[in-house]
Short mmCIF file of C-alpha atoms and ligand atoms in Angstrom, two decimals:
data_model
loop_
_atom_site.label_atom_id
_atom_site.label_comp_id
_atom_site.label_asym_id
_atom_site.label_seq_id
_atom_site.Cartn_x
_atom_site.Cartn_y
_atom_site.Cartn_z
CA MET I 1 -126.10 -77.93 93.92
CA LEU I 2 -122.91 -77.72 92.87
CA PRO I 3 -121.76 -75.70 89.39
CA THR I 4 -122.32 -77.58 86.30
CA HIS I 5 -118.50 -79.23 85.50
CA PHE I 6 -118.85 -81.00 88.62
CA GLU I 7 -122.01 -82.48 88.37
CA ASN I 8 -121.21 -83.84 84.87
CA ALA I 9 -117.99 -85.47 85.82
CA LEU I 10 -119.49 -86.82 89.33
CA PRO I 11 -120.70 -89.96 87.14
CA VAL I 12 -116.89 -90.10 86.68
CA LEU I 13 -115.55 -90.31 90.33
CA LYS I 14 -118.75 -93.02 90.94
CA LYS I 15 -117.70 -95.37 88.50
CA LEU I 16 -114.22 -95.33 89.56
CA GLU I 17 -116.01 -96.08 93.78
CA GLU I 18 -118.31 -98.33 91.55
CA ALA I 19 -115.53 -100.21 90.77
CA GLY I 20 -114.09 -100.13 94.13
CA TYR I 21 -111.68 -97.54 94.53
CA GLN I 22 -111.60 -94.56 95.83
CA ALA I 23 -111.44 -90.45 93.64
CA TYR I 24 -112.11 -87.49 94.63
CA PHE I 25 -112.04 -83.82 93.35
CA VAL I 26 -108.97 -82.65 94.14
CA GLY I 27 -106.56 -79.21 93.21
CA GLY I 28 -107.34 -75.71 91.71
CA ALA I 29 -111.09 -76.67 91.08
CA VAL I 30 -112.11 -77.58 94.82
CA ARG I 31 -110.43 -74.56 95.46
CA ASP I 32 -112.09 -72.42 93.21
CA LEU I 33 -115.40 -74.22 93.79
CA LEU I 34 -114.84 -72.73 97.60
CA MET I 35 -113.67 -69.67 96.38
CA LYS I 36 -116.91 -69.57 94.29
CA ARG I 37 -114.50 -68.14 91.81
CA PRO I 38 -115.58 -69.73 88.36
CA THR I 39 -113.89 -72.35 86.59
CA ASN I 40 -113.97 -74.80 83.76
CA ASP I 41 -111.69 -77.84 84.21
CA VAL I 42 -111.86 -80.22 87.74
CA ASP I 43 -109.06 -82.28 88.34
CA ILE I 44 -109.55 -85.75 89.89
CA ALA I 45 -107.18 -88.30 92.10
CA THR I 46 -108.19 -92.03 92.61
CA SER I 47 -106.02 -95.16 94.44
CA ALA I 48 -106.96 -97.13 91.14
CA LEU I 49 -103.16 -96.94 89.04
CA PRO I 50 -103.84 -96.17 85.12
CA GLU I 51 -103.93 -99.37 83.81
CA GLU I 52 -106.96 -100.05 86.52
CA VAL I 53 -108.51 -96.54 85.19
CA LYS I 54 -108.57 -97.44 81.80
CA ALA I 55 -109.61 -100.22 82.36
CA VAL I 56 -112.91 -98.83 83.91
CA PHE I 57 -113.75 -96.62 80.71
CA PRO I 58 -114.05 -97.69 77.75
CA LYS I 59 -112.38 -93.49 76.16
CA THR I 60 -109.37 -93.26 77.31
CA ILE I 61 -106.17 -90.81 76.37
CA ASP I 62 -102.28 -91.50 77.60
CA VAL I 63 -101.04 -88.05 78.26
CA GLY I 64 -98.47 -89.25 81.20
CA ILE I 65 -98.43 -92.36 81.89
CA GLU I 66 -95.54 -92.40 83.89
CA HIS I 67 -96.47 -89.68 86.05
CA GLY I 68 -99.91 -91.01 86.53
CA THR I 69 -102.35 -89.31 84.60
CA VAL I 70 -104.81 -90.25 82.29
CA VAL I 71 -107.79 -88.34 79.90
CA VAL I 72 -111.17 -90.06 80.64
CA ILE I 73 -112.95 -89.20 77.63
CA PHE I 74 -116.50 -88.76 79.16
CA ASN I 75 -119.50 -87.80 77.43
CA GLU I 76 -117.48 -85.75 74.85
CA THR I 77 -115.37 -84.53 77.87
CA PRO I 78 -112.11 -85.08 78.95
CA TYR I 79 -111.25 -85.52 82.58
CA GLU I 80 -107.17 -85.96 83.26
CA ILE I 81 -107.51 -89.12 86.26
CA THR I 82 -103.88 -88.79 88.55
CA THR I 83 -103.21 -91.58 90.57
CA PHE I 84 -102.65 -91.02 94.12
CA ARG I 85 -98.68 -90.48 94.59
CA SER I 86 -95.95 -89.23 96.31
CA GLU I 87 -92.58 -87.74 94.79
CA GLU I 88 -89.40 -88.72 95.58
CA GLU I 89 -86.02 -88.59 94.55
CA TYR I 90 -86.19 -85.04 93.27
CA LYS I 91 -82.98 -83.79 91.59
CA ASP I 92 -80.96 -79.82 91.03
CA PHE I 93 -84.69 -78.98 91.96
CA ARG I 94 -86.51 -80.04 89.24
CA ARG I 95 -89.62 -82.61 88.92
CA PRO I 96 -88.96 -85.96 89.98
CA GLU I 97 -87.98 -88.79 87.42
CA SER I 98 -90.06 -90.75 88.88
CA VAL I 99 -93.16 -91.44 91.37
CA THR I 100 -94.70 -93.39 93.34
CA PHE I 101 -98.39 -94.74 93.30
CA ILE I 102 -100.06 -94.54 96.96
CA THR I 103 -103.36 -95.48 98.18
CA SER I 104 -103.44 -92.64 101.13
CA LEU I 105 -105.61 -89.73 99.98
CA LYS I 106 -103.97 -87.51 103.05
CA GLU I 107 -100.59 -88.44 101.81
CA ASP I 108 -101.49 -87.28 98.05
CA LEU I 109 -103.09 -84.15 99.02
CA GLN I 110 -99.19 -84.18 101.49
CA ARG I 111 -97.11 -84.04 97.93
CA ARG I 112 -99.44 -80.88 96.55
CA ASP I 113 -97.43 -77.28 96.73
CA PHE I 114 -99.97 -74.98 98.97
CA THR I 115 -102.95 -75.82 101.18
CA ILE I 116 -105.19 -73.72 99.24
CA ASN I 117 -104.49 -76.64 96.79
CA ALA I 118 -104.40 -79.70 99.14
CA ILE I 119 -108.20 -80.03 99.55
CA ALA I 120 -110.24 -83.10 98.05
CA MET I 121 -113.98 -83.13 97.98
CA ASP I 122 -115.78 -86.23 97.35
CA SER I 123 -119.27 -87.67 95.53
CA SER I 124 -121.46 -86.88 98.29
CA GLY I 125 -119.30 -83.51 98.66
CA GLY I 126 -118.04 -83.60 101.92
CA ILE I 127 -114.55 -81.42 101.87
CA HIS I 128 -111.37 -83.37 103.28
CA ASP I 129 -108.84 -81.12 104.33
CA PRO I 130 -106.03 -82.31 106.47
CA PHE I 131 -103.54 -78.84 105.91
CA GLY I 132 -106.20 -76.19 106.67
CA GLY I 133 -106.37 -75.03 102.92
CA GLU I 134 -110.22 -74.24 103.66
CA SER I 135 -109.38 -71.37 106.73
CA ASP I 136 -106.11 -70.40 104.57
CA ILE I 137 -108.42 -69.89 102.39
CA HIS I 138 -110.31 -67.38 104.15
CA ALA I 139 -107.36 -65.71 104.97
CA LYS I 140 -106.75 -65.06 101.66
CA ILE I 141 -102.68 -66.63 102.18
CA ILE I 142 -100.79 -69.41 100.50
CA ARG I 143 -98.78 -71.53 102.86
CA THR I 144 -96.80 -74.25 101.63
CA VAL I 145 -98.05 -77.60 103.07
CA GLY I 146 -95.25 -78.65 105.47
CA SER I 147 -92.02 -77.12 105.16
CA ALA I 148 -91.60 -74.13 102.39
CA GLU I 149 -87.89 -74.45 102.35
CA GLU I 150 -87.64 -78.23 102.00
CA ARG I 151 -91.03 -77.77 99.37
CA PHE I 152 -89.56 -74.89 97.08
CA LYS I 153 -85.89 -77.00 97.46
CA GLU I 154 -87.86 -80.29 95.41
CA ASP I 155 -89.70 -78.12 93.03
CA ALA I 156 -88.33 -74.62 92.54
CA LEU I 157 -91.25 -73.90 90.00
CA ARG I 158 -93.60 -73.63 93.65
CA MET I 159 -92.19 -70.21 93.93
CA MET I 160 -92.79 -68.92 90.61
CA ARG I 161 -96.59 -70.87 91.60
CA ALA I 162 -97.44 -68.86 94.66
CA VAL I 163 -96.22 -65.37 93.11
CA ARG I 164 -98.39 -66.95 89.69
CA PHE I 165 -101.72 -67.65 92.98
CA MET I 166 -101.46 -63.89 94.24
CA ALA I 167 -101.83 -62.49 91.06
CA GLN I 168 -105.38 -64.57 90.38
CA LEU I 169 -106.79 -65.27 93.88
CA ASP I 170 -105.28 -61.80 95.77
CA PHE I 171 -103.74 -63.91 97.83
CA GLU I 172 -100.48 -63.25 100.37
CA MET I 173 -98.11 -65.41 100.73
CA GLU I 174 -97.12 -66.46 104.26
CA SER I 175 -94.48 -65.06 106.11
CA GLU I 176 -91.90 -68.08 106.57
CA THR I 177 -93.58 -68.86 102.70
CA LEU I 178 -92.52 -65.38 101.91
CA GLU I 179 -89.15 -66.03 103.15
CA SER I 180 -88.42 -68.71 101.66
CA VAL I 181 -88.92 -67.28 97.96
CA ARG I 182 -86.07 -64.89 99.06
CA ARG I 183 -83.99 -67.36 100.07
CA ASN I 184 -84.04 -69.77 97.36
CA GLY I 185 -85.49 -68.16 93.91
CA ALA I 186 -82.16 -68.10 92.95
CA ASN I 187 -82.82 -72.30 92.30
CA ILE I 188 -85.73 -71.05 89.56
CA ARG I 189 -83.04 -70.71 87.16
CA PHE I 190 -82.79 -74.75 87.09
CA VAL I 191 -86.14 -74.61 85.79
CA ALA I 192 -87.68 -75.78 82.26
CA ILE I 193 -88.20 -71.80 80.34
CA GLU I 194 -91.69 -73.72 79.55
CA ARG I 195 -93.20 -74.25 83.27
CA LEU I 196 -92.04 -70.86 84.02
CA SER I 197 -93.39 -69.57 80.96
CA ALA I 198 -96.97 -71.69 81.72
CA GLU I 199 -97.47 -69.65 85.29
CA PHE I 200 -95.59 -65.92 83.71
CA GLU I 201 -98.82 -66.17 81.26
CA LYS I 202 -101.20 -66.96 83.53
CA LEU I 203 -99.76 -64.73 86.11
CA LEU I 204 -100.14 -61.67 83.59
CA SER I 205 -103.53 -63.04 82.56
CA GLY I 206 -104.35 -62.18 86.64
CA SER I 207 -106.67 -59.51 88.09
CA PHE I 208 -104.29 -59.01 90.46
CA LYS I 209 -101.46 -58.77 88.65
CA LYS I 210 -100.19 -55.95 90.11
CA ALA I 211 -99.59 -56.70 93.52
CA SER I 212 -97.71 -60.10 92.52
CA ILE I 213 -94.96 -57.85 90.13
CA ALA I 214 -94.72 -56.10 92.88
CA SER I 215 -93.82 -58.96 94.85
CA LEU I 216 -91.27 -60.90 92.03
CA VAL I 217 -89.23 -57.42 92.01
CA ALA I 218 -89.55 -57.67 96.31
CA THR I 219 -88.86 -61.25 96.58
CA GLY I 220 -85.59 -61.20 93.72
CA LEU I 221 -87.51 -63.47 92.00
CA TYR I 222 -87.26 -61.73 89.02
CA LYS I 223 -83.48 -61.41 88.38
CA TYR I 224 -83.97 -65.08 87.92
CA LEU I 225 -86.30 -65.04 85.46
CA PRO I 226 -85.21 -65.24 81.64
CA ALA I 227 -84.89 -60.86 80.60
CA LEU I 228 -87.44 -58.95 83.36
CA GLN I 229 -85.45 -55.61 84.39
CA ARG I 230 -86.16 -54.52 87.29
CA LYS I 231 -87.20 -51.01 86.75
CA VAL I 232 -89.64 -52.26 83.88
CA LEU I 233 -91.83 -54.58 86.69
CA GLU I 234 -91.01 -51.71 88.87
CA SER I 235 -92.66 -49.59 86.39
CA ALA I 236 -95.45 -52.09 85.94
CA ALA I 237 -96.06 -52.45 89.22
CA SER I 238 -96.29 -48.31 89.80
CA LEU I 239 -98.99 -48.76 87.70
CA PRO I 240 -103.43 -49.67 87.67
CA VAL I 241 -102.19 -52.89 85.49
CA ASN I 242 -105.14 -54.74 87.22
CA ARG I 243 -107.37 -53.90 84.43
CA LEU I 244 -105.22 -54.90 81.51
CA THR I 245 -105.42 -58.54 79.26
CA ASN I 246 -102.60 -61.27 79.11
CA GLU I 247 -101.59 -58.96 75.36
CA GLN I 248 -101.76 -55.97 76.82
CA MET I 249 -99.79 -56.32 79.56
CA TRP I 250 -97.21 -57.83 77.20
CA LEU I 251 -97.42 -54.70 75.40
CA LEU I 252 -96.76 -52.70 78.22
CA VAL I 253 -93.68 -55.21 79.49
CA SER I 254 -92.39 -54.97 76.02
CA PHE I 255 -92.67 -51.20 75.68
CA LEU I 256 -90.92 -50.43 78.53
CA SER I 257 -88.06 -52.96 78.27
CA LYS I 258 -86.15 -51.12 75.46
CA GLY I 259 -83.69 -52.30 74.55
CA GLU I 260 -84.04 -55.74 75.88
CA GLU I 261 -84.22 -57.33 71.52
CA ASN I 262 -85.76 -60.64 72.41
CA LEU I 263 -87.90 -60.24 75.55
CA MET I 264 -90.79 -62.58 73.92
CA GLU I 265 -88.51 -65.22 71.99
CA HIS I 266 -86.74 -65.77 76.03
CA TRP I 267 -90.29 -66.61 77.26
CA ARG I 268 -90.54 -68.40 74.13
CA LEU I 269 -94.39 -67.03 73.47
CA PRO I 270 -95.65 -68.61 69.55
CA SER I 271 -94.56 -66.56 66.92
CA LYS I 272 -98.58 -64.99 65.87
CA LYS I 273 -97.88 -63.49 69.70
CA ILE I 274 -94.97 -62.38 69.41
CA LYS I 275 -95.51 -60.54 65.71
CA TYR I 276 -98.57 -59.37 67.38
CA ILE I 277 -97.26 -58.07 70.12
CA SER I 278 -94.02 -56.11 68.31
CA LYS I 279 -97.04 -55.30 65.58
CA ALA I 280 -99.06 -53.35 68.66
CA VAL I 281 -95.40 -52.01 70.32
CA LYS I 282 -94.61 -49.40 67.56
CA PHE I 283 -98.57 -48.48 66.98
CA LEU I 284 -97.78 -47.66 70.85
CA SER I 285 -94.41 -45.31 70.54
CA GLY I 286 -96.72 -43.81 68.05
CA ARG I 287 -99.66 -43.08 70.45
CA MET I 288 -97.10 -41.50 72.99
CA GLU I 289 -96.87 -39.05 70.63
CA ARG I 290 -99.99 -37.93 69.34
CA GLU I 291 -103.64 -39.05 68.73
CA TRP I 292 -105.35 -41.31 66.16
CA ASP I 293 -105.67 -40.38 62.98
CA ARG I 294 -107.93 -42.85 60.78
CA TYR I 295 -105.01 -44.20 58.25
CA THR I 296 -103.24 -44.56 61.60
CA LEU I 297 -106.13 -46.22 63.04
CA TYR I 298 -106.71 -48.46 58.72
CA LEU I 299 -102.91 -49.64 59.59
CA ALA I 300 -103.22 -50.79 62.85
CA GLY I 301 -107.56 -52.53 62.53
CA ILE I 302 -109.86 -51.87 65.78
CA SER I 303 -108.37 -54.45 67.80
CA THR I 304 -105.07 -53.44 67.74
CA ALA I 305 -105.60 -50.05 68.29
CA TYR I 306 -108.09 -50.96 71.53
CA ASP I 307 -104.63 -53.09 72.83
CA VAL I 308 -103.18 -49.80 72.81
CA GLU I 309 -105.29 -47.56 73.53
CA GLU I 310 -106.07 -49.22 76.68
CA VAL I 311 -101.80 -49.53 77.60
CA TYR I 312 -102.07 -45.92 76.73
CA ARG I 313 -104.70 -45.23 79.38
CA VAL I 314 -102.55 -47.26 82.08
CA LEU I 315 -99.37 -45.52 80.84
CA LYS I 316 -101.25 -42.32 80.96
CA LEU I 317 -102.73 -42.99 84.63
CA SER I 318 -106.03 -42.35 82.36
CA ASP I 319 -109.35 -44.37 84.44
CA GLN I 320 -111.65 -44.34 81.24
CA THR I 321 -110.71 -46.80 78.23
CA GLY I 322 -111.49 -44.32 75.08
CA ARG I 323 -113.24 -47.08 72.96
CA ALA I 324 -115.74 -45.20 72.26
CA GLU I 325 -113.85 -42.87 70.67
CA LEU I 326 -112.42 -45.38 68.82
CA GLU I 327 -114.96 -47.15 67.58
CA LYS I 328 -116.69 -43.98 66.25
CA LEU I 329 -113.14 -43.05 64.32
CA TYR I 330 -113.71 -46.80 62.88
CA ASP I 331 -117.30 -46.68 61.96
CA GLU I 332 -115.97 -43.77 59.47
CA LEU I 333 -113.39 -45.41 57.69
CA PRO I 334 -114.53 -45.86 54.42
CA ILE I 335 -112.84 -49.11 53.91
CA ARG I 336 -111.51 -51.64 56.39
CA ASN I 337 -109.03 -52.75 54.50
CA ARG I 338 -107.22 -53.06 51.08
CA GLY I 339 -109.91 -56.32 49.78
CA GLU I 340 -112.81 -52.97 50.02
CA LEU I 341 -110.52 -50.85 47.87
CA ALA I 342 -112.13 -50.50 44.42
CA VAL I 343 -109.16 -50.65 42.82
CA THR I 344 -106.86 -53.78 42.09
CA GLY I 345 -103.15 -54.24 40.73
CA ASN I 346 -105.14 -55.71 37.51
CA ASP I 347 -107.40 -52.67 36.56
CA LEU I 348 -104.06 -50.49 37.50
CA MET I 349 -102.50 -52.93 34.73
CA LYS I 350 -105.30 -52.55 32.57
CA TRP I 351 -105.46 -48.42 32.38
CA SER I 352 -101.69 -48.14 32.03
CA GLY I 353 -100.51 -50.98 29.87
CA LYS I 354 -97.80 -51.50 31.76
CA SER I 355 -96.80 -54.74 33.49
CA GLY I 356 -96.67 -55.56 36.98
CA GLY I 357 -94.11 -54.46 39.18
CA PRO I 358 -93.17 -52.88 42.21
CA TRP I 359 -95.09 -49.35 40.73
CA ILE I 360 -97.89 -50.98 41.96
CA LYS I 361 -97.88 -51.51 45.03
CA GLU I 362 -96.86 -47.62 45.87
CA ILE I 363 -100.24 -46.30 43.59
CA LEU I 364 -102.93 -48.62 45.23
CA ASP I 365 -101.05 -47.57 48.77
CA ASN I 366 -101.42 -44.26 47.72
CA THR I 367 -105.18 -44.75 46.05
CA GLU I 368 -105.67 -46.46 49.73
CA LYS I 369 -104.38 -43.77 52.02
CA ALA I 370 -107.04 -40.99 49.63
CA VAL I 371 -110.04 -42.44 49.67
CA ILE I 372 -109.49 -43.55 53.67
CA ASN I 373 -108.79 -39.65 53.94
CA SER I 374 -111.46 -39.22 52.27
CA ILE I 375 -109.73 -37.60 49.64
CA ILE I 376 -111.48 -39.45 46.57
CA PRO I 377 -114.87 -41.57 47.00
CA ASN I 378 -114.22 -45.53 47.00
CA GLN I 379 -115.33 -45.36 43.38
CA LYS I 380 -113.34 -47.12 40.24
CA SER I 381 -114.75 -44.24 37.67
CA THR I 382 -113.15 -41.33 39.97
CA ILE I 383 -110.71 -42.90 41.38
CA ARG I 384 -108.87 -43.64 37.22
CA GLU I 385 -109.64 -40.41 36.35
CA TRP I 386 -108.27 -39.35 39.59
CA LEU I 387 -105.00 -40.63 38.98
CA GLY I 388 -104.51 -39.65 35.52
CA LEU I 389 -104.66 -35.81 37.68
CA CYS I 390 -101.96 -36.94 39.86
CA ASN I 391 -99.97 -38.21 36.95
CA HIS I 392 -99.29 -41.51 38.45
CA GLN I 393 -98.94 -43.21 35.60
P1 LIG E 1 -105.34 -73.26 87.57
O1 LIG E 1 -106.93 -73.30 87.86
O2 LIG E 1 -104.76 -72.50 87.10
O3 LIG E 1 -105.48 -74.93 87.04
P2 LIG E 1 -104.50 -75.67 88.90
O4 LIG E 1 -104.25 -75.25 90.82
O5 LIG E 1 -105.45 -77.04 89.33
O6 LIG E 1 -104.89 -74.28 89.27
P3 LIG E 1 -102.20 -76.85 87.86
O7 LIG E 1 -100.83 -76.31 87.43
O8 LIG E 1 -103.93 -76.99 87.34
O9 LIG E 1 -102.81 -76.28 89.00
O10 LIG E 1 -102.21 -77.94 89.18
C1 LIG E 1 -103.14 -79.07 90.22
C2 LIG E 1 -102.76 -78.77 90.94
O11 LIG E 1 -101.82 -80.11 90.99
C3 LIG E 1 -102.72 -77.81 91.78
O12 LIG E 1 -104.29 -77.18 92.55
C4 LIG E 1 -101.49 -78.60 93.12
O13 LIG E 1 -102.96 -79.06 94.26
C5 LIG E 1 -100.74 -80.05 91.82
N1 LIG E 1 -99.52 -79.08 91.67
C6 LIG E 1 -99.56 -78.63 90.29
N2 LIG E 1 -98.10 -78.13 90.15
C7 LIG E 1 -97.79 -78.80 91.61
C8 LIG E 1 -96.27 -78.63 91.69
N3 LIG E 1 -94.59 -77.74 90.92
N4 LIG E 1 -95.63 -79.16 93.18
C9 LIG E 1 -96.99 -79.79 94.08
N5 LIG E 1 -98.24 -79.67 93.78
C10 LIG E 1 -98.73 -79.50 92.31
MG1 LIG E 2 -106.20 -77.04 87.34
#
């Protein structure tokens, strides 16, 4: 029995076959299936030209017709279907400007980056593996299809992909491939930052990123990536970082990269993510000096606090998460946000007869802090009294 996402996609292969074309599952999904690793999306390769694919299925979306890719919507699920192709005309270590469509599966597999990614599976479950990908999977090896030197000169991004697969799969680079990354690393400076960033994000999400980060240093690749200092990566690679999430990794790297102001901007992270991590960096700096208190936890919010604490624990080489303590402290908070405070700016204006202004924020901040620290209960009348006593009006 195939995993459900393959089962669900089988009719897509069969429809292409019935129309007289070849069609296979390819790429990461087949690799992950052979590794018994969960994946979500399956990629399909076919001998049908993009226009022919569109003629077979009623619902399609053009995503990259010039590269031969059509998205087919089948049972409400999108599938990327790419026409067999060989790539030509590499310029300046970048992706080819034109592609040639072909009808040979083997040639299509040959243009793929690594042997583990150059395996196809047909609709009967038959494996087509002309470059020994399965045996490299078993040996846990990342090896280019054909000469590493040529393949990395064609597309320098592949070097970054090699390091990214180390982080996801716990594989090592085969020695020729590794040597070639060492020799050609400088060429990744010609690769568009968006492509590098997509790979780096996957690297930072990988369960085996520790070794992968060490490899960025050992191969010298890091020198050609934006804003990554050697000492920062060396520190990260010396810590138990495999357990950290992508956001926690950014938090760690940002924290360690003092003076590298625009690290996350260089990597073109979404501004919402930059904001979240920048805020967390401040709480992490505080956490390095002192324990959590109620008010700091309130200001951070529980999910930021979890991220901060996890990175703090990694920096301290602790194998405990500290989650339970944080949860307990959070449970004790009388309020979790300003909206839960029993008084509002309007109350203050009504009680004092004064009009709005910065004084309101100041009093609300103080009141909030007093409520959180259980100096006063979160109760309108008591707060009013307390404010009077404190001479705040
Ligand atoms: P993931 O599980 O992260 O999606 P993947 O192996 O599917 O990993 P993708 O980036 O989705 O990686 O690419 C799909 C397939 O396309 C790869 O398995 C590989 O066969 C091929 N491929 C992708 N990028 C390149 C490249 N730069 N050079 C050659 N082949 C590539
Ligand atoms: Mg994929």
